[in-house]
Structure formats: C-alpha cells, structure tokens
Amino acid sequence: AFIIGLALVSCGNQDQPGGGSSGGGSSNTATAKVDYKGANRVVFFDFSSGSIVKEVSHDIWDIAISTKSGMPNVNRLIYNGGIYGSGVMVNSTTGTTFTDHSGTTISFNPMASASSNPLDGHFPDTGSGSATGNVFLVQDEAGNTYQCQLTYTYPMGITLKIRDIAGTAGSEQTVSASFMTDGTRDYIYFDLGSASKVDAAPPSGNWDLKFGRTEWLMGSMAGGRSSVSVNTNKGVESGLVAKSIGDISQVSEAGTLSGDLLNVGHGWYSYDHTNKVYNVDADKTWVVKTAEGNYAKIQILTFYGPASEQFYSKFSFWYQSDGSTNFSK
C-alpha cells in the first residue's frame, strides 16, 4: 500500500494582484512526494480537485504502449529503463520467431538514445488486417530476461506474447489489450513477471500533471529525467512566465501555450555541480490550461524534503474554475 503524499492547505479565495475578488479562483499549496531515495513514486495531480489523485510505485511496469495515435507516438512502444527508469533493458532482434537465447551472451543497452532505441519498429502498426512485429528481449529490474512479441489486429487490438529466454513454447503467456477499451489511459502498461496489464496511471481525464522520472517517446527516443509532464492526451498545455506566482494576473502573460509534454519538464530547477545540489529556480511560474479547459498557474518551491528526500516538491497553485483568463477575478 502507498501512503498518499499530499499536504493540501486551502488558503480560501484570496485576492491576487490586480484587485477584485477571486470569483471562481482559489489559491492553494500541495506537496508531491516522489522521493527517489525512498519510495520512488510517480505522483498524479489534478487542478480541478486541488489534490493528488494517485501515487504509484515507479517499478510496477516494464513496457508500455501509448494509446495516443499520431506524432510523436508513431512507434508507441516504450520501456521503463535508462538511467532514469527502473532498470529495465532491451535488446532488438531481427527475427519474427522465438529462439533459444539461453546459451548466448545478450548485450543490453542501459543508455538507449534517439539514435539507438532498441524498440524502434517493434510496434507492428497497420491500417487494416493484422501484423506481427519482431521478437525483442527484455531484462526486467529483477534481472529476469524475457522474449516478447507484439501482434496488432485491426482495429487497434494488441496481443503481447511472452516466453522465457530459451523460447520454450510451453512457457508462452499472452496479454491482450484493446485501444478501444483501454484508451482512457495514456499508456497500456505491462508487467512481464506477472504477464499482465497494470494500472500505472489514473484515467486520462482525472489528472493534469505528473511528477516523476518521465518516461516518454519523442520520435525514436525512449528515456526520461526528473520532470513534471502534462497530460497531452487531454490537451493540457502550459507556458512559462518569469515571475513569482503572486505577480501573475492574466493567462496572456504566458504568451502562446505549448502542448509539449515536457514544457514544464525540468525547467524549474538547476543543478549546482560545485556543491552537488539541486536548486529550485526562483521566479518561474507556469500557466496551465487544464484537462477541463480552465486555467491554473503553478510555482514549484522545493526539490528536497525535510529528510533530504529528492524530488519532494511543495508547490503553490491557483485554479480558475470558471474558465476566466483573469487570475484576479
């Protein structure tokens, strides 16, 4: 069980610079306790409720398929690896059949980048009929190695076949998913050890921001960094204003909002290489268009917790629930 890491303090309908009453707006604080040195959680936050809606362990999934069509999710297949993931590593093969790899040395790449993503091309997307992708090898965080293969069936059905490293037919397990029924999630997440789908995120309409080591797919790159990402599946957008949160009264101060997944990203902190500490950049606030189409502003105040926990972030936010672009009324 996970302890919800929320410190929510309602400040009532405070007036903001520019005068006037708050109307449909409210000012609050909350804390996203990701804590990389301890629990290593992913935290989902929703502006409309002003609360953390879900916390999950970072390592409950191994590979995932995006349910969002179109760029940048053409290949749609990512894995929970790299130096910012949970230690999952993959190896690409060119074959479409399971073979015995138990007597061979498998070279896994823990630092897959844009030019060497081992999962490129393994999502067998097709407009109609069905298609089967090549076999790929996955080593999970426990050091177990699996052979995996995806079959796509029109319209948008997926079957994941999993076998042991020897390719034994009797060891094969399958997990099926449908983009029609699972499309309310940002990704369909799979755990290979249990050969099952897992709920690693709340439904897409229930959250705006995700605090965690971001796993994303940009073109052909799967990877991540300590980041705040926005819910692109529900059209959440953001824009940076180089001011403290109390000095922003209009959405227009952020200019044109961006739908970039990592527009907030890691731009709110910097690393001091001399002292080897992370520092939150002062006077940086993001204006956010929420999943409901309303507006909010958020300023992240801390990177460390009281016991030096990493990515333990207290933040201030103002949510304008009536759709107004004026944070003062």
mmCIF file of C-alpha atoms in Angstrom:
data_model
loop_
_atom_site.group_PDB
_atom_site.id
_atom_site.type_symbol
_atom_site.label_atom_id
_atom_site.label_comp_id
_atom_site.label_asym_id
_atom_site.label_seq_id
_atom_site.Cartn_x
_atom_site.Cartn_y
_atom_site.Cartn_z
ATOM 1 C CA ALA A 1 0.000 0.000 0.000
ATOM 2 C CA PHE A 2 1.129 3.509 -0.720
ATOM 3 C CA ILE A 3 0.711 6.446 1.596
ATOM 4 C CA ILE A 4 -0.719 9.401 -0.251
ATOM 5 C CA GLY A 5 1.843 12.170 -0.075
ATOM 6 C CA LEU A 6 -0.428 15.192 -0.083
ATOM 7 C CA ALA A 7 -0.128 18.279 2.034
ATOM 8 C CA LEU A 8 -3.096 20.314 0.846
ATOM 9 C CA VAL A 9 -3.739 23.626 2.525
ATOM 10 C CA SER A 10 -6.676 25.706 1.361
ATOM 11 C CA CYS A 11 -5.993 29.394 1.532
ATOM 12 C CA GLY A 12 -9.531 30.350 0.672
ATOM 13 C CA ASN A 13 -10.488 32.778 -2.080
ATOM 14 C CA GLN A 14 -7.594 35.125 -1.726
ATOM 15 C CA ASP A 15 -7.290 38.309 -3.706
ATOM 16 C CA GLN A 16 -4.475 38.403 -6.225
ATOM 17 C CA PRO A 17 -2.527 41.357 -7.660
ATOM 18 C CA GLY A 18 -4.747 43.481 -9.844
ATOM 19 C CA GLY A 19 -7.559 43.783 -7.311
ATOM 20 C CA GLY A 20 -11.026 42.312 -7.242
ATOM 21 C CA SER A 21 -12.382 39.175 -5.655
ATOM 22 C CA SER A 22 -11.300 35.674 -6.562
ATOM 23 C CA GLY A 23 -14.674 34.626 -8.023
ATOM 24 C CA GLY A 24 -14.109 31.153 -9.485
ATOM 25 C CA GLY A 25 -10.478 31.015 -8.404
ATOM 26 C CA SER A 26 -8.670 29.694 -5.363
ATOM 27 C CA SER A 27 -5.115 29.671 -4.078
ATOM 28 C CA ASN A 28 -3.652 26.519 -2.514
ATOM 29 C CA THR A 29 -0.483 24.581 -1.794
ATOM 30 C CA ALA A 30 0.274 20.858 -2.113
ATOM 31 C CA THR A 31 3.294 18.572 -1.978
ATOM 32 C CA ALA A 32 4.249 15.869 -4.483
ATOM 33 C CA LYS A 33 6.436 13.429 -2.558
ATOM 34 C CA VAL A 34 8.193 11.478 -5.292
ATOM 35 C CA ASP A 35 11.261 10.697 -3.124
ATOM 36 C CA TYR A 36 13.759 8.975 -5.414
ATOM 37 C CA LYS A 37 15.908 7.818 -2.495
ATOM 38 C CA GLY A 38 12.975 6.112 -0.800
ATOM 39 C CA ALA A 39 9.654 5.045 -2.251
ATOM 40 C CA ASN A 40 10.408 6.279 -5.801
ATOM 41 C CA ARG A 41 6.834 7.148 -6.684
ATOM 42 C CA VAL A 42 5.068 8.725 -9.624
ATOM 43 C CA VAL A 43 2.540 11.323 -8.494
ATOM 44 C CA PHE A 44 -0.503 12.497 -10.494
ATOM 45 C CA PHE A 45 -2.084 15.873 -9.695
ATOM 46 C CA ASP A 46 -5.456 17.347 -10.687
ATOM 47 C CA PHE A 47 -6.127 21.100 -10.566
ATOM 48 C CA SER A 48 -9.928 20.832 -10.523
ATOM 49 C CA SER A 49 -9.942 18.886 -7.249
ATOM 50 C CA GLY A 50 -6.774 20.546 -5.991
ATOM 51 C CA SER A 51 -5.365 17.195 -4.957
ATOM 52 C CA ILE A 52 -3.022 14.328 -5.658
ATOM 53 C CA VAL A 53 -5.291 11.801 -7.368
ATOM 54 C CA LYS A 54 -2.897 8.849 -7.412
ATOM 55 C CA GLU A 55 0.567 7.710 -6.364
ATOM 56 C CA VAL A 56 2.131 4.551 -7.782
ATOM 57 C CA SER A 57 5.443 2.789 -7.392
ATOM 58 C CA HIS A 58 7.772 3.616 -10.267
ATOM 59 C CA ASP A 59 8.676 -0.033 -10.901
ATOM 60 C CA ILE A 60 5.287 -1.716 -11.322
ATOM 61 C CA TRP A 61 5.579 -1.832 -15.116
ATOM 62 C CA ASP A 62 8.200 -2.949 -17.656
ATOM 63 C CA ILE A 63 6.973 -1.904 -21.106
ATOM 64 C CA ALA A 64 4.083 0.265 -22.261
ATOM 65 C CA ILE A 65 2.213 1.195 -25.432
ATOM 66 C CA SER A 66 0.847 4.680 -25.984
ATOM 67 C CA THR A 67 -2.880 4.871 -26.696
ATOM 68 C CA LYS A 68 -2.489 8.212 -28.457
ATOM 69 C CA SER A 69 -2.226 7.999 -32.234
ATOM 70 C CA GLY A 70 -0.124 10.279 -34.402
ATOM 71 C CA MET A 71 3.183 12.005 -33.780
ATOM 72 C CA PRO A 72 5.232 11.757 -31.698
ATOM 73 C CA ASN A 73 3.869 8.315 -30.833
ATOM 74 C CA VAL A 74 4.321 6.581 -34.184
ATOM 75 C CA ASN A 75 6.135 3.592 -32.695
ATOM 76 C CA ARG A 76 4.153 3.788 -29.438
ATOM 77 C CA LEU A 77 6.382 1.303 -27.597
ATOM 78 C CA ILE A 78 8.457 2.417 -24.598
ATOM 79 C CA TYR A 79 10.200 0.703 -21.694
ATOM 80 C CA ASN A 80 10.883 1.592 -18.072
ATOM 81 C CA GLY A 81 14.625 1.804 -18.472
ATOM 82 C CA GLY A 82 17.600 4.032 -18.994
ATOM 83 C CA ILE A 83 19.384 5.675 -16.090
ATOM 84 C CA TYR A 84 16.136 7.376 -15.023
ATOM 85 C CA GLY A 85 13.908 4.311 -15.182
ATOM 86 C CA SER A 86 13.604 1.167 -13.083
ATOM 87 C CA GLY A 87 16.487 -0.714 -14.653
ATOM 88 C CA VAL A 88 14.577 -2.377 -17.478
ATOM 89 C CA MET A 89 16.815 -3.012 -20.503
ATOM 90 C CA VAL A 90 16.007 -4.220 -24.000
ATOM 91 C CA ASN A 91 17.722 -5.791 -26.969
ATOM 92 C CA SER A 92 16.445 -5.730 -30.517
ATOM 93 C CA THR A 93 16.362 -8.779 -32.777
ATOM 94 C CA THR A 94 15.544 -9.072 -36.476
ATOM 95 C CA GLY A 95 13.674 -12.351 -36.211
ATOM 96 C CA THR A 96 9.951 -12.996 -36.054
ATOM 97 C CA THR A 97 10.223 -16.351 -34.273
ATOM 98 C CA PHE A 98 11.214 -17.266 -30.717
ATOM 99 C CA THR A 99 14.607 -18.973 -30.483
ATOM 100 C CA ASP A 100 16.848 -20.317 -27.737
ATOM 101 C CA HIS A 101 18.977 -17.487 -26.318
ATOM 102 C CA SER A 102 19.887 -19.277 -23.097
ATOM 103 C CA GLY A 103 23.416 -20.147 -24.243
ATOM 104 C CA THR A 104 24.307 -16.754 -25.655
ATOM 105 C CA THR A 105 25.607 -13.541 -24.160
ATOM 106 C CA ILE A 106 22.978 -10.847 -24.616
ATOM 107 C CA SER A 107 24.186 -7.282 -24.908
ATOM 108 C CA PHE A 108 21.710 -4.931 -23.269
ATOM 109 C CA ASN A 109 21.967 -1.188 -23.674
ATOM 110 C CA PRO A 110 21.049 0.697 -20.480
ATOM 111 C CA MET A 111 21.579 4.048 -22.211
ATOM 112 C CA ALA A 112 19.412 3.728 -25.317
ATOM 113 C CA SER A 113 19.173 7.094 -27.054
ATOM 114 C CA ALA A 114 17.488 8.692 -30.041
ATOM 115 C CA SER A 115 19.920 7.006 -32.419
ATOM 116 C CA SER A 116 19.833 3.552 -30.814
ATOM 117 C CA ASN A 117 16.408 2.853 -29.359
ATOM 118 C CA PRO A 118 16.208 -0.965 -29.375
ATOM 119 C CA LEU A 119 12.413 -0.897 -29.612
ATOM 120 C CA ASP A 120 12.265 1.006 -32.907
ATOM 121 C CA GLY A 121 9.969 -0.747 -35.355
ATOM 122 C CA HIS A 122 8.707 -3.381 -32.917
ATOM 123 C CA PHE A 123 5.231 -1.933 -32.732
ATOM 124 C CA PRO A 124 3.567 -3.589 -35.777
ATOM 125 C CA ASP A 125 1.203 -0.778 -36.725
ATOM 126 C CA THR A 126 -1.026 -1.378 -39.741
ATOM 127 C CA GLY A 127 -4.127 0.235 -41.179
ATOM 128 C CA SER A 128 -6.126 -2.972 -41.520
ATOM 129 C CA GLY A 129 -5.844 -6.703 -41.027
ATOM 130 C CA SER A 130 -3.100 -7.803 -38.658
ATOM 131 C CA ALA A 131 0.674 -7.625 -38.361
ATOM 132 C CA THR A 132 3.275 -9.239 -36.128
ATOM 133 C CA GLY A 133 6.446 -7.494 -35.017
ATOM 134 C CA ASN A 134 9.931 -8.837 -34.470
ATOM 135 C CA VAL A 135 10.898 -10.564 -31.251
ATOM 136 C CA PHE A 136 12.666 -8.338 -28.717
ATOM 137 C CA LEU A 137 14.388 -9.261 -25.466
ATOM 138 C CA VAL A 138 13.614 -7.541 -22.168
ATOM 139 C CA GLN A 139 15.528 -7.765 -18.892
ATOM 140 C CA ASP A 140 13.403 -6.520 -16.007
ATOM 141 C CA GLU A 141 14.533 -4.804 -12.800
ATOM 142 C CA ALA A 142 14.924 -8.208 -11.103
ATOM 143 C CA GLY A 143 17.367 -9.408 -13.771
ATOM 144 C CA ASN A 144 14.943 -11.838 -15.429
ATOM 145 C CA THR A 145 15.065 -11.975 -19.226
ATOM 146 C CA TYR A 146 12.041 -12.497 -21.452
ATOM 147 C CA GLN A 147 11.370 -12.780 -25.152
ATOM 148 C CA CYS A 148 8.464 -10.610 -26.270
ATOM 149 C CA GLN A 149 6.482 -10.132 -29.450
ATOM 150 C CA LEU A 150 3.547 -7.903 -30.314
ATOM 151 C CA THR A 151 0.749 -8.656 -32.731
ATOM 152 C CA TYR A 152 -1.526 -5.858 -33.894
ATOM 153 C CA THR A 153 -5.041 -6.669 -35.090
ATOM 154 C CA TYR A 154 -7.318 -4.127 -36.758
ATOM 155 C CA PRO A 155 -8.905 -2.071 -35.296
ATOM 156 C CA MET A 156 -6.382 -1.329 -32.573
ATOM 157 C CA GLY A 157 -6.150 -4.638 -30.720
ATOM 158 C CA ILE A 158 -2.825 -5.760 -29.251
ATOM 159 C CA THR A 159 -1.564 -9.169 -28.154
ATOM 160 C CA LEU A 160 1.741 -9.411 -26.275
ATOM 161 C CA LYS A 161 3.372 -12.864 -26.297
ATOM 162 C CA ILE A 162 5.951 -13.578 -23.610
ATOM 163 C CA ARG A 163 8.334 -16.550 -23.483
ATOM 164 C CA ASP A 164 11.332 -17.454 -21.359
ATOM 165 C CA ILE A 165 14.904 -16.937 -22.552
ATOM 166 C CA ALA A 166 15.025 -20.441 -24.030
ATOM 167 C CA GLY A 167 11.963 -19.749 -26.147
ATOM 168 C CA THR A 168 10.135 -22.748 -24.740
ATOM 169 C CA ALA A 169 6.680 -22.980 -26.319
ATOM 170 C CA GLY A 170 5.145 -24.267 -23.111
ATOM 171 C CA SER A 171 6.305 -21.167 -21.268
ATOM 172 C CA GLU A 172 4.448 -18.750 -23.530
ATOM 173 C CA GLN A 173 1.949 -16.397 -21.950
ATOM 174 C CA THR A 174 -0.193 -13.797 -23.675
ATOM 175 C CA VAL A 175 -1.675 -10.486 -22.604
ATOM 176 C CA SER A 176 -4.336 -8.851 -24.742
ATOM 177 C CA ALA A 177 -5.378 -5.212 -24.801
ATOM 178 C CA SER A 178 -7.633 -3.001 -26.853
ATOM 179 C CA PHE A 179 -7.131 0.654 -27.672
ATOM 180 C CA MET A 180 -10.920 0.897 -27.791
ATOM 181 C CA THR A 181 -11.418 -0.127 -24.154
ATOM 182 C CA ASP A 182 -8.044 0.914 -22.709
ATOM 183 C CA GLY A 183 -7.893 4.272 -24.458
ATOM 184 C CA THR A 184 -8.933 6.177 -21.353
ATOM 185 C CA ARG A 185 -5.352 5.699 -20.120
ATOM 186 C CA ASP A 186 -2.308 7.478 -21.509
ATOM 187 C CA TYR A 187 -0.461 4.175 -21.939
ATOM 188 C CA ILE A 188 -1.284 0.491 -21.681
ATOM 189 C CA TYR A 189 1.269 -0.746 -19.149
ATOM 190 C CA PHE A 190 2.541 -4.338 -18.933
ATOM 191 C CA ASP A 191 4.396 -6.217 -16.211
ATOM 192 C CA LEU A 192 6.310 -9.135 -17.699
ATOM 193 C CA GLY A 193 6.837 -11.085 -14.486
ATOM 194 C CA SER A 194 3.101 -11.497 -13.923
ATOM 195 C CA ALA A 195 2.259 -11.367 -17.664
ATOM 196 C CA SER A 196 -0.463 -8.839 -17.003
ATOM 197 C CA LYS A 197 -1.637 -5.311 -17.624
ATOM 198 C CA VAL A 198 -1.214 -2.934 -14.705
ATOM 199 C CA ASP A 199 -2.865 0.367 -13.843
ATOM 200 C CA ALA A 200 0.169 2.633 -13.587
ATOM 201 C CA ALA A 201 -1.853 5.801 -14.049
ATOM 202 C CA PRO A 202 -5.366 7.088 -13.396
ATOM 203 C CA PRO A 203 -7.745 7.589 -16.336
ATOM 204 C CA SER A 204 -6.564 10.405 -18.607
ATOM 205 C CA GLY A 205 -9.425 12.722 -17.686
ATOM 206 C CA ASN A 206 -8.598 12.646 -13.978
ATOM 207 C CA TRP A 207 -5.233 14.417 -13.907
ATOM 208 C CA ASP A 208 -3.291 17.349 -15.327
ATOM 209 C CA LEU A 209 0.327 16.985 -14.176
ATOM 210 C CA LYS A 210 2.597 14.025 -13.472
ATOM 211 C CA PHE A 211 5.564 14.333 -11.121
ATOM 212 C CA GLY A 212 8.203 11.670 -11.633
ATOM 213 C CA ARG A 213 11.061 10.385 -13.714
ATOM 214 C CA THR A 214 9.377 10.920 -17.026
ATOM 215 C CA GLU A 215 9.186 8.052 -19.494
ATOM 216 C CA TRP A 216 8.442 9.467 -22.903
ATOM 217 C CA LEU A 217 8.717 8.736 -26.601
ATOM 218 C CA MET A 218 9.954 11.533 -28.840
ATOM 219 C CA GLY A 219 10.440 10.332 -32.379
ATOM 220 C CA SER A 220 12.569 7.279 -31.714
ATOM 221 C CA MET A 221 13.823 8.119 -28.219
ATOM 222 C CA ALA A 222 12.640 6.470 -25.044
ATOM 223 C CA GLY A 223 14.052 7.913 -21.867
ATOM 224 C CA GLY A 224 13.483 10.462 -19.174
ATOM 225 C CA ARG A 225 14.580 12.819 -16.437
ATOM 226 C CA SER A 226 13.286 14.156 -13.110
ATOM 227 C CA SER A 227 10.382 16.080 -14.582
ATOM 228 C CA VAL A 228 6.857 17.414 -14.427
ATOM 229 C CA SER A 229 4.930 16.339 -17.511
ATOM 230 C CA VAL A 230 1.489 17.445 -18.684
ATOM 231 C CA ASN A 231 -1.445 15.285 -19.740
ATOM 232 C CA THR A 232 -1.142 15.639 -23.505
ATOM 233 C CA ASN A 233 -3.877 13.054 -24.127
ATOM 234 C CA LYS A 234 -6.402 15.509 -22.677
ATOM 235 C CA GLY A 235 -4.981 18.618 -24.312
ATOM 236 C CA VAL A 236 -3.246 20.069 -21.248
ATOM 237 C CA GLU A 237 -0.966 22.948 -22.267
ATOM 238 C CA SER A 238 1.469 25.177 -20.391
ATOM 239 C CA GLY A 239 3.507 28.350 -20.702
ATOM 240 C CA LEU A 240 6.347 29.794 -18.634
ATOM 241 C CA VAL A 241 6.244 33.248 -17.052
ATOM 242 C CA ALA A 242 9.455 34.526 -15.451
ATOM 243 C CA LYS A 243 7.682 35.883 -12.367
ATOM 244 C CA SER A 244 6.619 34.722 -8.940
ATOM 245 C CA ILE A 245 3.112 33.245 -8.874
ATOM 246 C CA GLY A 246 1.625 36.215 -6.976
ATOM 247 C CA ASP A 247 2.733 38.650 -9.670
ATOM 248 C CA ILE A 248 0.776 36.979 -12.498
ATOM 249 C CA SER A 249 -2.793 38.148 -13.047
ATOM 250 C CA GLN A 250 -3.530 37.139 -16.673
ATOM 251 C CA VAL A 251 -3.173 33.949 -18.708
ATOM 252 C CA SER A 252 -1.927 36.088 -21.601
ATOM 253 C CA GLU A 253 1.299 36.795 -19.698
ATOM 254 C CA ALA A 254 2.447 33.296 -20.684
ATOM 255 C CA GLY A 255 2.022 34.019 -24.391
ATOM 256 C CA THR A 256 1.086 31.066 -26.615
ATOM 257 C CA LEU A 257 0.686 27.936 -24.525
ATOM 258 C CA SER A 258 2.528 24.797 -25.589
ATOM 259 C CA GLY A 259 1.211 21.246 -25.777
ATOM 260 C CA ASP A 260 4.750 19.898 -25.355
ATOM 261 C CA LEU A 261 4.754 17.026 -22.872
ATOM 262 C CA LEU A 262 7.829 18.425 -21.117
ATOM 263 C CA ASN A 263 7.279 22.165 -21.403
ATOM 264 C CA VAL A 264 7.333 22.330 -17.597
ATOM 265 C CA GLY A 265 9.700 19.381 -17.545
ATOM 266 C CA HIS A 266 12.839 20.037 -15.562
ATOM 267 C CA GLY A 267 12.988 23.771 -16.260
ATOM 268 C CA TRP A 268 12.020 24.653 -12.690
ATOM 269 C CA TYR A 269 15.294 23.507 -11.123
ATOM 270 C CA SER A 270 19.022 23.513 -11.850
ATOM 271 C CA TYR A 271 21.991 21.504 -10.648
ATOM 272 C CA ASP A 272 24.916 23.100 -8.842
ATOM 273 C CA HIS A 273 27.887 20.990 -9.973
ATOM 274 C CA THR A 274 30.223 22.619 -7.461
ATOM 275 C CA ASN A 275 28.122 21.874 -4.385
ATOM 276 C CA LYS A 276 26.328 18.885 -5.949
ATOM 277 C CA VAL A 277 22.843 20.031 -5.014
ATOM 278 C CA TYR A 278 19.643 20.838 -6.885
ATOM 279 C CA ASN A 279 18.275 24.352 -6.604
ATOM 280 C CA VAL A 280 14.759 25.479 -7.485
ATOM 281 C CA ASP A 281 14.877 28.454 -9.853
ATOM 282 C CA ALA A 282 13.161 31.452 -8.313
ATOM 283 C CA ASP A 283 10.541 33.479 -10.168
ATOM 284 C CA LYS A 284 9.407 30.749 -12.545
ATOM 285 C CA THR A 285 5.684 30.114 -12.804
ATOM 286 C CA TRP A 286 3.775 28.088 -15.375
ATOM 287 C CA VAL A 287 0.315 28.930 -16.633
ATOM 288 C CA VAL A 288 -1.599 25.733 -17.408
ATOM 289 C CA LYS A 289 -4.691 25.049 -19.489
ATOM 290 C CA THR A 290 -6.247 22.076 -17.688
ATOM 291 C CA ALA A 291 -7.979 18.934 -18.940
ATOM 292 C CA GLU A 292 -11.323 20.707 -18.314
ATOM 293 C CA GLY A 293 -10.286 23.727 -20.387
ATOM 294 C CA ASN A 294 -9.910 26.003 -17.373
ATOM 295 C CA TYR A 295 -6.708 27.797 -16.350
ATOM 296 C CA ALA A 296 -4.284 27.476 -13.487
ATOM 297 C CA LYS A 297 -0.892 28.795 -12.503
ATOM 298 C CA ILE A 298 1.718 26.856 -10.560
ATOM 299 C CA GLN A 299 5.074 27.606 -8.965
ATOM 300 C CA ILE A 300 7.236 24.760 -7.638
ATOM 301 C CA LEU A 301 9.013 25.755 -4.437
ATOM 302 C CA THR A 302 11.167 22.823 -3.297
ATOM 303 C CA PHE A 303 13.219 19.934 -4.655
ATOM 304 C CA TYR A 304 14.171 18.381 -1.299
ATOM 305 C CA GLY A 305 12.062 17.185 1.610
ATOM 306 C CA PRO A 306 12.718 17.588 5.356
ATOM 307 C CA ALA A 307 14.900 14.451 5.405
ATOM 308 C CA SER A 308 16.742 15.357 2.171
ATOM 309 C CA GLU A 309 14.347 13.331 0.030
ATOM 310 C CA GLN A 310 14.863 14.070 -3.661
ATOM 311 C CA PHE A 311 12.012 15.435 -5.783
ATOM 312 C CA TYR A 312 9.864 16.170 -2.746
ATOM 313 C CA SER A 313 8.201 19.223 -4.170
ATOM 314 C CA LYS A 314 5.935 21.656 -2.405
ATOM 315 C CA PHE A 315 4.131 23.888 -4.885
ATOM 316 C CA SER A 316 1.704 26.791 -4.889
ATOM 317 C CA PHE A 317 -1.126 26.919 -7.402
ATOM 318 C CA TRP A 318 -4.141 28.995 -8.334
ATOM 319 C CA TYR A 319 -7.032 27.315 -10.153
ATOM 320 C CA GLN A 320 -9.566 29.436 -12.026
ATOM 321 C CA SER A 321 -12.589 27.130 -12.090
ATOM 322 C CA ASP A 322 -14.930 29.403 -14.059
ATOM 323 C CA GLY A 323 -12.896 29.421 -17.273
ATOM 324 C CA SER A 324 -11.739 33.008 -16.832
ATOM 325 C CA THR A 325 -8.300 34.009 -18.111
ATOM 326 C CA ASN A 326 -8.015 36.540 -15.297
ATOM 327 C CA PHE A 327 -6.466 35.197 -12.115
ATOM 328 C CA SER A 328 -7.623 38.257 -10.168
ATOM 329 C CA LYS A 329 -11.361 37.717 -10.562
#
